[in-house]
């Protein structure tokens, strides 16, 4: 059996992929390379290779030199052959001598031929030794010449491992070494020719880096492009030793352990606590005192529109770019995405941050019968339109029979197989839409694509489209399909201007003239387009925009336009109520699963679709009135001229929503970057300790601080009364015990694992990884309360909760002011208030409700609980603030994302006594992620109409 036949698979990292032609040549090089560890598995035909960065670098170096200096490679092969020949000749001489000596009888000095042979061997051996020495010297010179090109191979190797790690962000981002090799060769061939060796090396490195950037970027969603770009820049700069690994590690982790009240009014408590954490580093010592002492200068910098472009105050302006990023992340985390773009632009060049338009024609040129094009879809995006335009230009259309469009689903697999076979013979195009819907057939598809590509017509092409899975566990597309394809992302437009133009582009002049009630139809249709742009655009603001994410699409808009036409034609008057119901509850509401999101959708339609749209001037947004009666191009022109600049106000949100959105985006970006860092980078000597040492320190610290479990038997004996409040206390203690037990046991097991006394299971490895990244392990999160905190803040919060419970269990009397945020299940305590008052007043539980009264006092102002109900603290308002003077909801202050609420007095009253006028039904959530974290609804007083706070996404949160 030949070597090619026995080696059916190759393993890269922990992923197996099918062996292919391109690896055939490389394998022989790898076998001789100490960085590649071939490991033949018993009774299998698998040969596994664990690729290391050094090993890939060695292979790529050979490829660079073979292109740049083929003479060197040939000479090296000749020398190697000669060296082997010399060794063979010496071996023959030795064998011949040994044979003659063993056969010699008597004194071998009398054997003249043997003596002559010995002399000849001696002379030949001396000649060979001289030639070997000469060959070694030549080889040294060749190696020195080859070494010039090592930086090119090192850069390419580094880039491959950067793009290979992108699968950690999303499993759909998979790139093969084979495809990377082709890209690598193409980039070298396309690089500008330079005579100077050093100049040529610089040109090659830049050409390869930019080619990899362009090829990879087209396959990434917009939100992930900056992550890739930043990781690429950081790794290149670390390799060049231009940034300090310790500073990069701090920037990515940004561990803030303690909370300090801010002494300056332009920084929040969170920002000041971050500054105090930064001040602990040697390079930033004294920054906290300087910010406090020169508050005016720092305020000017921190409150500037683009602080990332401004110079830092005083001596701090001399700090390096990475050090400036650290200070900026502490004081203005919302500007970090812009700051990272500036950082990349300065370090790598402007062309890396320019927005590039995806060119399907160019991607098509790179494709082949064996290399399909894979469209990664976003909700509401259709890849077919662009492909049909390109096909029409190149003569591949459905009418000519050269374009086969198969929308996959149940029963369409056979149709797809027939289309592929026909296309491979006739040189047609096939698009397989939504391949993620036929998960069981994808293995078959992978084999079919490989089979049909062999000996197929040169014009044969396959295009596929699929949506990215919501979670890695739901990912179904095989590795082979993704790695062998050229990937492209298709995303909907962003921003109100682009969304509104796109919505209007779903129609034309004929649509505007189709209805007999032309003015009403046009006005409502434009308002409907603005509504669609709002609901689609709000998604980027995260939970404050929509509690959950929904796939609103242009199809919803076009169907609503048809409904509008039918109802206007059939009714003498505009049926506003019916239209709002059909649009908000059926068409768009059909996607919506959250009650509060449904209310939001209703509020939009009540604002945008009412008689004043036709009878009066209706403001769709501040500074943007509904347009007069215009033609199709007139509406586009009206949007261009009259729409205010992009801001959250266009969607009804407070400007703070953008700050929060940008802050959350940057935090998520840094968390992803931290997870993507190579293990050896994080455990380098510069950091002073290995990951294992760091984890050991963290677990020792946690075990030292972790309180003992609550003694439930002892606590239960303190009070025979089993009222609702006492039962809530017992339940909370029991839940806390389960969590504390899990933390203690898992940390003790991990400690044994680190010492080598216990095998590290996958769960323990996941826990080690989480602790090394300052994240809360999943095993703890599953048993804990919902939280968005990092590990340090989460542990502080846990200790505070234990302390609160410890105080409560001393005598089981209700605390003067209850920390509602400290409960695992805050609903149980609010229900206990209702149960207690229902028993006391003999009210039916189903006929009462909870009412709240916001006081003007703080927690310290109360010494004992109220006679009925309870005082609550620990709540924060997002989207607005509470004004204690007027006792109503008011607009939030700029940059104050969440404001602390005063103490709230909660009690139960009969439903018929509830005050509903001039109140806003404010949802209460456990965390800022909202959605499934819903707790209760508090009616809060408001002078403004409810819709204003509804559109602004105003809510109370139990976590800041």
mmCIF file of C-alpha atoms in Angstrom, residues 24-355:
data_model
loop_
_atom_site.group_PDB
_atom_site.id
_atom_site.type_symbol
_atom_site.label_atom_id
_atom_site.label_comp_id
_atom_site.label_asym_id
_atom_site.label_seq_id
_atom_site.Cartn_x
_atom_site.Cartn_y
_atom_site.Cartn_z
ATOM 1 C CA UNK A 24 0.961 15.445 -0.646
ATOM 2 C CA UNK A 25 4.149 17.414 -1.303
ATOM 3 C CA UNK A 26 4.126 19.150 2.083
ATOM 4 C CA UNK A 27 3.890 15.967 4.136
ATOM 5 C CA UNK A 28 7.390 14.772 3.234
ATOM 6 C CA UNK A 29 8.804 18.075 4.505
ATOM 7 C CA UNK A 30 6.738 17.818 7.665
ATOM 8 C CA UNK A 31 7.882 14.297 8.474
ATOM 9 C CA UNK A 32 11.440 15.559 8.773
ATOM 10 C CA UNK A 33 10.417 18.580 10.820
ATOM 11 C CA UNK A 34 10.702 18.282 14.629
ATOM 12 C CA UNK A 35 7.732 20.666 15.052
ATOM 13 C CA UNK A 36 5.396 18.139 13.419
ATOM 14 C CA UNK A 37 4.654 15.087 15.472
ATOM 15 C CA UNK A 38 3.394 12.237 13.270
ATOM 16 C CA UNK A 39 1.440 9.790 15.330
ATOM 17 C CA UNK A 40 0.221 6.639 13.570
ATOM 18 C CA UNK A 41 -2.915 5.432 15.283
ATOM 19 C CA UNK A 42 -3.105 1.690 15.865
ATOM 20 C CA UNK A 43 -5.408 -0.250 13.515
ATOM 21 C CA UNK A 44 -6.473 2.914 11.645
ATOM 22 C CA UNK A 45 -5.453 4.653 8.458
ATOM 23 C CA UNK A 46 -5.128 8.047 10.113
ATOM 24 C CA UNK A 47 -1.910 10.038 10.209
ATOM 25 C CA UNK A 48 -2.268 13.050 12.509
ATOM 26 C CA UNK A 49 -0.187 16.222 12.455
ATOM 27 C CA UNK A 50 -0.408 18.877 15.124
ATOM 28 C CA UNK A 51 0.604 22.047 13.314
ATOM 29 C CA UNK A 52 2.606 24.508 15.377
ATOM 30 C CA UNK A 53 3.327 28.103 14.404
ATOM 31 C CA UNK A 54 7.074 27.312 14.091
ATOM 32 C CA UNK A 55 6.342 24.256 11.976
ATOM 33 C CA UNK A 56 4.098 26.144 9.561
ATOM 34 C CA UNK A 57 6.732 28.882 9.406
ATOM 35 C CA UNK A 58 9.371 26.319 8.348
ATOM 36 C CA UNK A 59 7.147 24.985 5.575
ATOM 37 C CA UNK A 60 6.187 28.476 4.359
ATOM 38 C CA UNK A 61 9.846 29.562 4.383
ATOM 39 C CA UNK A 62 10.653 26.768 1.903
ATOM 40 C CA UNK A 63 7.785 27.953 -0.297
ATOM 41 C CA UNK A 64 8.884 31.618 -0.176
ATOM 42 C CA UNK A 65 12.468 30.752 -1.104
ATOM 43 C CA UNK A 66 11.369 28.389 -3.904
ATOM 44 C CA UNK A 67 9.507 31.337 -5.480
ATOM 45 C CA UNK A 68 11.974 34.108 -4.638
ATOM 46 C CA UNK A 69 15.284 32.216 -5.150
ATOM 47 C CA UNK A 70 14.642 28.936 -6.977
ATOM 48 C CA UNK A 71 18.447 28.666 -7.531
ATOM 49 C CA UNK A 72 18.948 28.375 -3.757
ATOM 50 C CA UNK A 73 16.392 25.626 -3.434
ATOM 51 C CA UNK A 74 17.885 23.678 -6.352
ATOM 52 C CA UNK A 75 21.408 24.083 -4.947
ATOM 53 C CA UNK A 76 20.185 22.920 -1.549
ATOM 54 C CA UNK A 77 18.677 19.791 -3.130
ATOM 55 C CA UNK A 78 21.923 19.092 -5.038
ATOM 56 C CA UNK A 79 23.983 19.480 -1.857
ATOM 57 C CA UNK A 80 21.652 17.199 0.042
ATOM 58 C CA UNK A 81 21.930 14.597 -2.742
ATOM 59 C CA UNK A 82 25.760 14.834 -2.733
ATOM 60 C CA UNK A 83 25.874 14.503 1.037
ATOM 61 C CA UNK A 84 23.701 11.411 0.804
ATOM 62 C CA UNK A 85 25.908 10.013 -2.011
ATOM 63 C CA UNK A 86 29.041 10.583 0.122
ATOM 64 C CA UNK A 87 27.445 8.764 3.046
ATOM 65 C CA UNK A 88 26.462 5.855 0.797
ATOM 66 C CA UNK A 89 29.995 5.657 -0.694
ATOM 67 C CA UNK A 90 31.596 5.695 2.777
ATOM 68 C CA UNK A 91 29.213 2.968 3.895
ATOM 69 C CA UNK A 92 30.148 0.813 0.892
ATOM 70 C CA UNK A 93 33.873 1.327 1.628
ATOM 71 C CA UNK A 94 33.383 0.424 5.288
ATOM 72 C CA UNK A 95 31.362 -2.674 4.420
ATOM 73 C CA UNK A 96 33.957 -3.775 1.840
ATOM 74 C CA UNK A 97 36.823 -3.307 4.339
ATOM 75 C CA UNK A 98 35.019 -5.181 7.085
ATOM 76 C CA UNK A 99 34.260 -8.029 4.700
ATOM 77 C CA UNK A 100 37.902 -8.283 3.544
ATOM 78 C CA UNK A 101 39.233 -8.022 7.124
ATOM 79 C CA UNK A 102 36.897 -10.739 8.367
ATOM 80 C CA UNK A 103 37.870 -13.001 5.427
ATOM 81 C CA UNK A 104 41.636 -12.373 5.757
ATOM 82 C CA UNK A 105 43.732 -15.328 7.010
ATOM 83 C CA UNK A 106 47.043 -15.034 8.822
ATOM 84 C CA UNK A 107 48.684 -11.607 8.943
ATOM 85 C CA UNK A 108 46.595 -9.189 6.885
ATOM 86 C CA UNK A 109 49.809 -7.151 6.217
ATOM 87 C CA UNK A 110 50.859 -9.925 3.833
ATOM 88 C CA UNK A 111 47.668 -9.338 1.837
ATOM 89 C CA UNK A 112 48.872 -6.691 -0.620
ATOM 90 C CA UNK A 113 45.399 -6.111 -2.118
ATOM 91 C CA UNK A 114 43.900 -5.552 1.343
ATOM 92 C CA UNK A 115 46.628 -3.048 2.261
ATOM 93 C CA UNK A 116 46.136 -1.235 -1.058
ATOM 94 C CA UNK A 117 42.382 -1.220 -0.406
ATOM 95 C CA UNK A 118 42.961 0.251 3.058
ATOM 96 C CA UNK A 119 45.163 2.982 1.579
ATOM 97 C CA UNK A 120 42.615 3.770 -1.139
ATOM 98 C CA UNK A 121 39.827 3.901 1.451
ATOM 99 C CA UNK A 122 41.879 6.263 3.589
ATOM 100 C CA UNK A 123 42.458 8.653 0.641
ATOM 101 C CA UNK A 124 38.779 8.463 -0.445
ATOM 102 C CA UNK A 125 37.578 9.046 3.129
ATOM 103 C CA UNK A 126 39.855 12.114 3.383
ATOM 104 C CA UNK A 127 38.477 13.436 0.075
ATOM 105 C CA UNK A 128 34.884 12.812 1.184
ATOM 106 C CA UNK A 129 35.540 14.478 4.543
ATOM 107 C CA UNK A 130 36.930 17.521 2.694
ATOM 108 C CA UNK A 131 33.902 17.598 0.364
ATOM 109 C CA UNK A 132 31.483 17.178 3.296
ATOM 110 C CA UNK A 133 33.167 20.107 5.093
ATOM 111 C CA UNK A 134 32.914 22.129 1.887
ATOM 112 C CA UNK A 135 29.258 21.128 1.439
ATOM 113 C CA UNK A 136 28.466 22.082 5.059
ATOM 114 C CA UNK A 137 30.044 25.498 4.516
ATOM 115 C CA UNK A 138 28.003 25.956 1.319
ATOM 116 C CA UNK A 139 24.885 24.821 3.141
ATOM 117 C CA UNK A 140 25.572 27.349 5.890
ATOM 118 C CA UNK A 141 25.828 30.121 3.275
ATOM 119 C CA UNK A 142 22.622 28.927 1.598
ATOM 120 C CA UNK A 143 20.819 28.813 4.945
ATOM 121 C CA UNK A 144 22.032 32.342 5.714
ATOM 122 C CA UNK A 145 20.641 33.521 2.356
ATOM 123 C CA UNK A 146 17.378 31.661 2.993
ATOM 124 C CA UNK A 147 17.111 33.158 6.507
ATOM 125 C CA UNK A 148 16.640 36.622 4.947
ATOM 126 C CA UNK A 149 13.144 35.532 3.965
ATOM 127 C CA UNK A 150 12.157 34.136 7.372
ATOM 128 C CA UNK A 151 10.243 37.323 8.389
ATOM 129 C CA UNK A 152 7.912 36.717 5.414
ATOM 130 C CA UNK A 153 7.245 33.117 6.472
ATOM 131 C CA UNK A 154 6.867 34.172 10.124
ATOM 132 C CA UNK A 155 4.281 36.836 9.173
ATOM 133 C CA UNK A 156 2.320 34.373 7.025
ATOM 134 C CA UNK A 157 2.379 31.726 9.761
ATOM 135 C CA UNK A 158 1.166 34.271 12.310
ATOM 136 C CA UNK A 159 -1.678 35.381 9.997
ATOM 137 C CA UNK A 160 -2.829 31.816 9.407
ATOM 138 C CA UNK A 161 -3.183 31.176 13.130
ATOM 139 C CA UNK A 162 -5.041 34.490 13.572
ATOM 140 C CA UNK A 163 -7.636 33.568 10.931
ATOM 141 C CA UNK A 164 -7.764 29.969 12.184
ATOM 142 C CA UNK A 165 -8.790 31.293 15.618
ATOM 143 C CA UNK A 166 -11.766 33.171 14.150
ATOM 144 C CA UNK A 167 -13.832 29.997 14.547
ATOM 145 C CA UNK A 168 -13.842 30.821 18.289
ATOM 146 C CA UNK A 169 -16.029 33.832 17.433
ATOM 147 C CA UNK A 170 -18.357 31.937 15.116
ATOM 148 C CA UNK A 171 -17.947 28.335 13.880
ATOM 149 C CA UNK A 172 -18.977 29.446 10.382
ATOM 150 C CA UNK A 173 -15.637 31.289 10.078
ATOM 151 C CA UNK A 174 -13.495 28.330 8.967
ATOM 152 C CA UNK A 175 -10.497 28.618 6.647
ATOM 153 C CA UNK A 176 -8.366 25.740 5.351
ATOM 154 C CA UNK A 177 -4.580 25.638 5.181
ATOM 155 C CA UNK A 178 -4.926 24.658 1.520
ATOM 156 C CA UNK A 179 -6.893 27.831 0.690
ATOM 157 C CA UNK A 180 -4.437 29.891 2.750
ATOM 158 C CA UNK A 181 -1.513 28.427 0.749
ATOM 159 C CA UNK A 182 -3.171 29.436 -2.532
ATOM 160 C CA UNK A 183 -3.801 32.937 -1.195
ATOM 161 C CA UNK A 184 -0.200 33.099 0.062
ATOM 162 C CA UNK A 185 1.226 32.173 -3.356
ATOM 163 C CA UNK A 186 -1.088 34.575 -5.189
ATOM 164 C CA UNK A 187 -0.104 37.446 -2.866
ATOM 165 C CA UNK A 188 3.605 36.785 -3.498
ATOM 166 C CA UNK A 189 3.078 36.672 -7.261
ATOM 167 C CA UNK A 190 1.092 39.932 -7.237
ATOM 168 C CA UNK A 191 3.564 41.810 -5.013
ATOM 169 C CA UNK A 192 5.541 44.649 -6.612
ATOM 170 C CA UNK A 193 9.025 43.683 -7.812
ATOM 171 C CA UNK A 194 11.870 45.332 -5.882
ATOM 172 C CA UNK A 195 15.586 44.664 -6.489
ATOM 173 C CA UNK A 196 16.677 45.440 -2.927
ATOM 174 C CA UNK A 197 16.328 42.274 -0.760
ATOM 175 C CA UNK A 198 15.138 44.128 2.356
ATOM 176 C CA UNK A 199 12.742 46.187 0.258
ATOM 177 C CA UNK A 200 11.427 43.023 -1.378
ATOM 178 C CA UNK A 201 10.871 41.404 2.020
ATOM 179 C CA UNK A 202 8.862 44.446 3.209
ATOM 180 C CA UNK A 203 6.782 44.419 0.006
ATOM 181 C CA UNK A 204 6.108 40.668 0.350
ATOM 182 C CA UNK A 205 5.047 40.993 4.003
ATOM 183 C CA UNK A 206 2.709 43.875 3.219
ATOM 184 C CA UNK A 207 1.229 42.121 0.164
ATOM 185 C CA UNK A 208 0.537 38.915 2.111
ATOM 186 C CA UNK A 209 -0.913 40.806 5.113
ATOM 187 C CA UNK A 210 -3.269 42.900 2.976
ATOM 188 C CA UNK A 211 -4.348 39.941 0.826
ATOM 189 C CA UNK A 212 -5.209 37.894 3.936
ATOM 190 C CA UNK A 213 -7.051 40.897 5.408
ATOM 191 C CA UNK A 214 -9.192 41.414 2.270
ATOM 192 C CA UNK A 215 -9.924 37.712 1.776
ATOM 193 C CA UNK A 216 -10.891 37.208 5.431
ATOM 194 C CA UNK A 217 -12.866 40.452 5.850
ATOM 195 C CA UNK A 218 -15.297 39.585 3.070
ATOM 196 C CA UNK A 219 -16.285 36.474 5.045
ATOM 197 C CA UNK A 220 -16.939 38.293 8.349
ATOM 198 C CA UNK A 221 -19.961 40.118 9.703
ATOM 199 C CA UNK A 222 -19.416 43.835 10.239
ATOM 200 C CA UNK A 223 -19.389 43.443 14.033
ATOM 201 C CA UNK A 224 -16.536 40.896 13.834
ATOM 202 C CA UNK A 225 -14.312 42.753 11.341
ATOM 203 C CA UNK A 226 -12.842 45.059 13.974
ATOM 204 C CA UNK A 227 -12.143 42.079 16.257
ATOM 205 C CA UNK A 228 -10.161 40.387 13.481
ATOM 206 C CA UNK A 229 -8.374 43.611 12.544
ATOM 207 C CA UNK A 230 -7.409 44.345 16.171
ATOM 208 C CA UNK A 231 -6.193 40.796 16.795
ATOM 209 C CA UNK A 232 -4.116 40.905 13.616
ATOM 210 C CA UNK A 233 -2.562 44.256 14.610
ATOM 211 C CA UNK A 234 -1.855 43.187 18.216
ATOM 212 C CA UNK A 235 -0.198 39.908 17.153
ATOM 213 C CA UNK A 236 1.965 41.620 14.511
ATOM 214 C CA UNK A 237 3.074 44.269 17.014
ATOM 215 C CA UNK A 238 3.791 41.663 19.706
ATOM 216 C CA UNK A 239 5.973 39.797 17.213
ATOM 217 C CA UNK A 240 7.825 43.030 16.450
ATOM 218 C CA UNK A 241 8.104 43.719 20.211
ATOM 219 C CA UNK A 242 6.463 47.132 19.675
ATOM 220 C CA UNK A 243 3.932 46.674 22.473
ATOM 221 C CA UNK A 244 4.354 45.420 26.017
ATOM 222 C CA UNK A 245 2.520 42.068 26.542
ATOM 223 C CA UNK A 246 1.708 43.098 30.119
ATOM 224 C CA UNK A 247 -0.014 46.300 28.954
ATOM 225 C CA UNK A 248 -1.930 44.439 26.235
ATOM 226 C CA UNK A 249 -3.044 41.859 28.794
ATOM 227 C CA UNK A 250 -4.271 44.616 31.128
ATOM 228 C CA UNK A 251 -6.113 46.390 28.280
ATOM 229 C CA UNK A 252 -7.944 43.194 27.324
ATOM 230 C CA UNK A 253 -8.784 42.030 30.867
ATOM 231 C CA UNK A 254 -9.346 45.414 32.494
ATOM 232 C CA UNK A 255 -10.090 43.878 35.861
ATOM 233 C CA UNK A 256 -11.783 46.364 38.196
ATOM 234 C CA UNK A 257 -12.103 44.702 41.598
ATOM 235 C CA UNK A 258 -13.346 47.486 43.869
ATOM 236 C CA UNK A 259 -15.878 50.292 43.600
ATOM 237 C CA UNK A 260 -14.862 53.828 44.568
ATOM 238 C CA UNK A 261 -17.210 56.857 44.623
ATOM 239 C CA UNK A 262 -16.031 59.425 42.073
ATOM 240 C CA UNK A 263 -14.578 62.682 43.499
ATOM 241 C CA UNK A 264 -15.096 64.472 40.143
ATOM 242 C CA UNK A 265 -18.511 65.059 38.577
ATOM 243 C CA UNK A 266 -17.480 64.294 34.979
ATOM 244 C CA UNK A 267 -16.588 60.662 35.778
ATOM 245 C CA UNK A 268 -19.042 57.979 36.877
ATOM 246 C CA UNK A 269 -18.326 55.648 39.793
ATOM 247 C CA UNK A 270 -17.495 52.932 37.262
ATOM 248 C CA UNK A 271 -14.973 55.127 35.390
ATOM 249 C CA UNK A 272 -13.308 56.323 38.598
ATOM 250 C CA UNK A 273 -13.020 52.735 39.858
ATOM 251 C CA UNK A 274 -11.350 51.868 36.533
ATOM 252 C CA UNK A 275 -8.907 54.797 36.932
ATOM 253 C CA UNK A 276 -7.993 53.511 40.424
ATOM 254 C CA UNK A 277 -7.312 50.050 38.923
ATOM 255 C CA UNK A 278 -5.121 51.607 36.183
ATOM 256 C CA UNK A 279 -3.181 53.629 38.796
ATOM 257 C CA UNK A 280 -1.881 50.378 40.324
ATOM 258 C CA UNK A 281 0.332 49.824 37.247
ATOM 259 C CA UNK A 282 3.839 51.302 37.381
ATOM 260 C CA UNK A 283 3.476 53.265 34.131
ATOM 261 C CA UNK A 284 0.270 54.938 35.373
ATOM 262 C CA UNK A 285 1.159 55.595 38.988
ATOM 263 C CA UNK A 286 -0.398 58.844 40.198
ATOM 264 C CA UNK A 287 -2.969 59.183 37.406
ATOM 265 C CA UNK A 288 -5.820 59.121 39.943
ATOM 266 C CA UNK A 289 -4.303 62.046 41.885
ATOM 267 C CA UNK A 290 -3.635 63.915 38.642
ATOM 268 C CA UNK A 291 -7.222 63.493 37.382
ATOM 269 C CA UNK A 292 -8.540 64.781 40.707
ATOM 270 C CA UNK A 293 -6.017 67.634 40.944
ATOM 271 C CA UNK A 294 -6.310 68.812 37.310
ATOM 272 C CA UNK A 295 -9.997 68.100 36.927
ATOM 273 C CA UNK A 296 -10.571 70.984 34.482
ATOM 274 C CA UNK A 297 -8.008 69.697 31.938
ATOM 275 C CA UNK A 298 -9.176 66.106 32.232
ATOM 276 C CA UNK A 299 -12.840 67.135 31.943
ATOM 277 C CA UNK A 300 -12.088 68.929 28.669
ATOM 278 C CA UNK A 301 -10.394 65.802 27.297
ATOM 279 C CA UNK A 302 -12.947 63.286 28.632
ATOM 280 C CA UNK A 303 -15.964 65.285 27.426
ATOM 281 C CA UNK A 304 -14.573 66.068 23.964
ATOM 282 C CA UNK A 305 -16.496 64.625 21.045
ATOM 283 C CA UNK A 306 -13.596 62.411 19.868
ATOM 284 C CA UNK A 307 -11.164 62.000 22.821
ATOM 285 C CA UNK A 308 -9.319 59.258 20.917
ATOM 286 C CA UNK A 309 -8.052 61.943 18.493
ATOM 287 C CA UNK A 310 -7.144 64.485 21.188
ATOM 288 C CA UNK A 311 -3.853 64.677 23.083
ATOM 289 C CA UNK A 312 -3.905 63.581 26.722
ATOM 290 C CA UNK A 313 -3.406 66.344 29.335
ATOM 291 C CA UNK A 314 0.022 67.343 30.670
ATOM 292 C CA UNK A 315 2.814 64.736 30.748
ATOM 293 C CA UNK A 316 0.392 61.936 29.885
ATOM 294 C CA UNK A 317 0.478 63.020 26.229
ATOM 295 C CA UNK A 318 3.887 61.289 25.953
ATOM 296 C CA UNK A 319 2.344 57.883 26.588
ATOM 297 C CA UNK A 320 2.421 55.208 23.871
ATOM 298 C CA UNK A 321 -0.652 54.380 21.783
ATOM 299 C CA UNK A 322 -1.444 51.235 23.774
ATOM 300 C CA UNK A 323 -1.128 53.193 27.046
ATOM 301 C CA UNK A 324 -3.502 55.833 25.683
ATOM 302 C CA UNK A 325 -5.972 53.039 24.873
ATOM 303 C CA UNK A 326 -5.824 51.896 28.502
ATOM 304 C CA UNK A 327 -6.625 55.401 29.822
ATOM 305 C CA UNK A 328 -9.380 55.847 27.234
ATOM 306 C CA UNK A 329 -10.973 52.518 28.142
ATOM 307 C CA UNK A 330 -11.127 53.611 31.769
ATOM 308 C CA UNK A 331 -12.682 57.031 31.115
ATOM 309 C CA UNK A 332 -14.530 56.697 27.800
ATOM 310 C CA UNK A 333 -15.196 53.019 27.044
ATOM 311 C CA UNK A 334 -17.826 54.066 24.467
ATOM 312 C CA UNK A 335 -15.072 55.444 22.174
ATOM 313 C CA UNK A 336 -12.953 52.280 22.130
ATOM 314 C CA UNK A 337 -14.206 50.961 18.778
ATOM 315 C CA UNK A 338 -13.177 54.248 17.122
ATOM 316 C CA UNK A 339 -9.892 54.298 19.068
ATOM 317 C CA UNK A 340 -9.006 50.767 17.897
ATOM 318 C CA UNK A 341 -9.615 51.773 14.268
ATOM 319 C CA UNK A 342 -7.275 54.759 14.744
ATOM 320 C CA UNK A 343 -4.706 52.459 16.402
ATOM 321 C CA UNK A 344 -4.771 50.030 13.456
ATOM 322 C CA UNK A 345 -4.623 52.900 10.958
ATOM 323 C CA UNK A 346 -1.533 54.337 12.628
ATOM 324 C CA UNK A 347 0.256 51.011 13.054
ATOM 325 C CA UNK A 348 -0.691 49.134 9.864
ATOM 326 C CA UNK A 349 -1.931 51.809 7.447
ATOM 327 C CA UNK A 350 -5.114 53.559 6.309
ATOM 328 C CA UNK A 351 -6.064 50.878 3.770
ATOM 329 C CA UNK A 352 -6.895 48.469 6.607
ATOM 330 C CA UNK A 353 -9.682 50.665 7.993
ATOM 331 C CA UNK A 354 -11.218 51.822 4.703
ATOM 332 C CA UNK A 355 -14.674 50.417 4.047
#
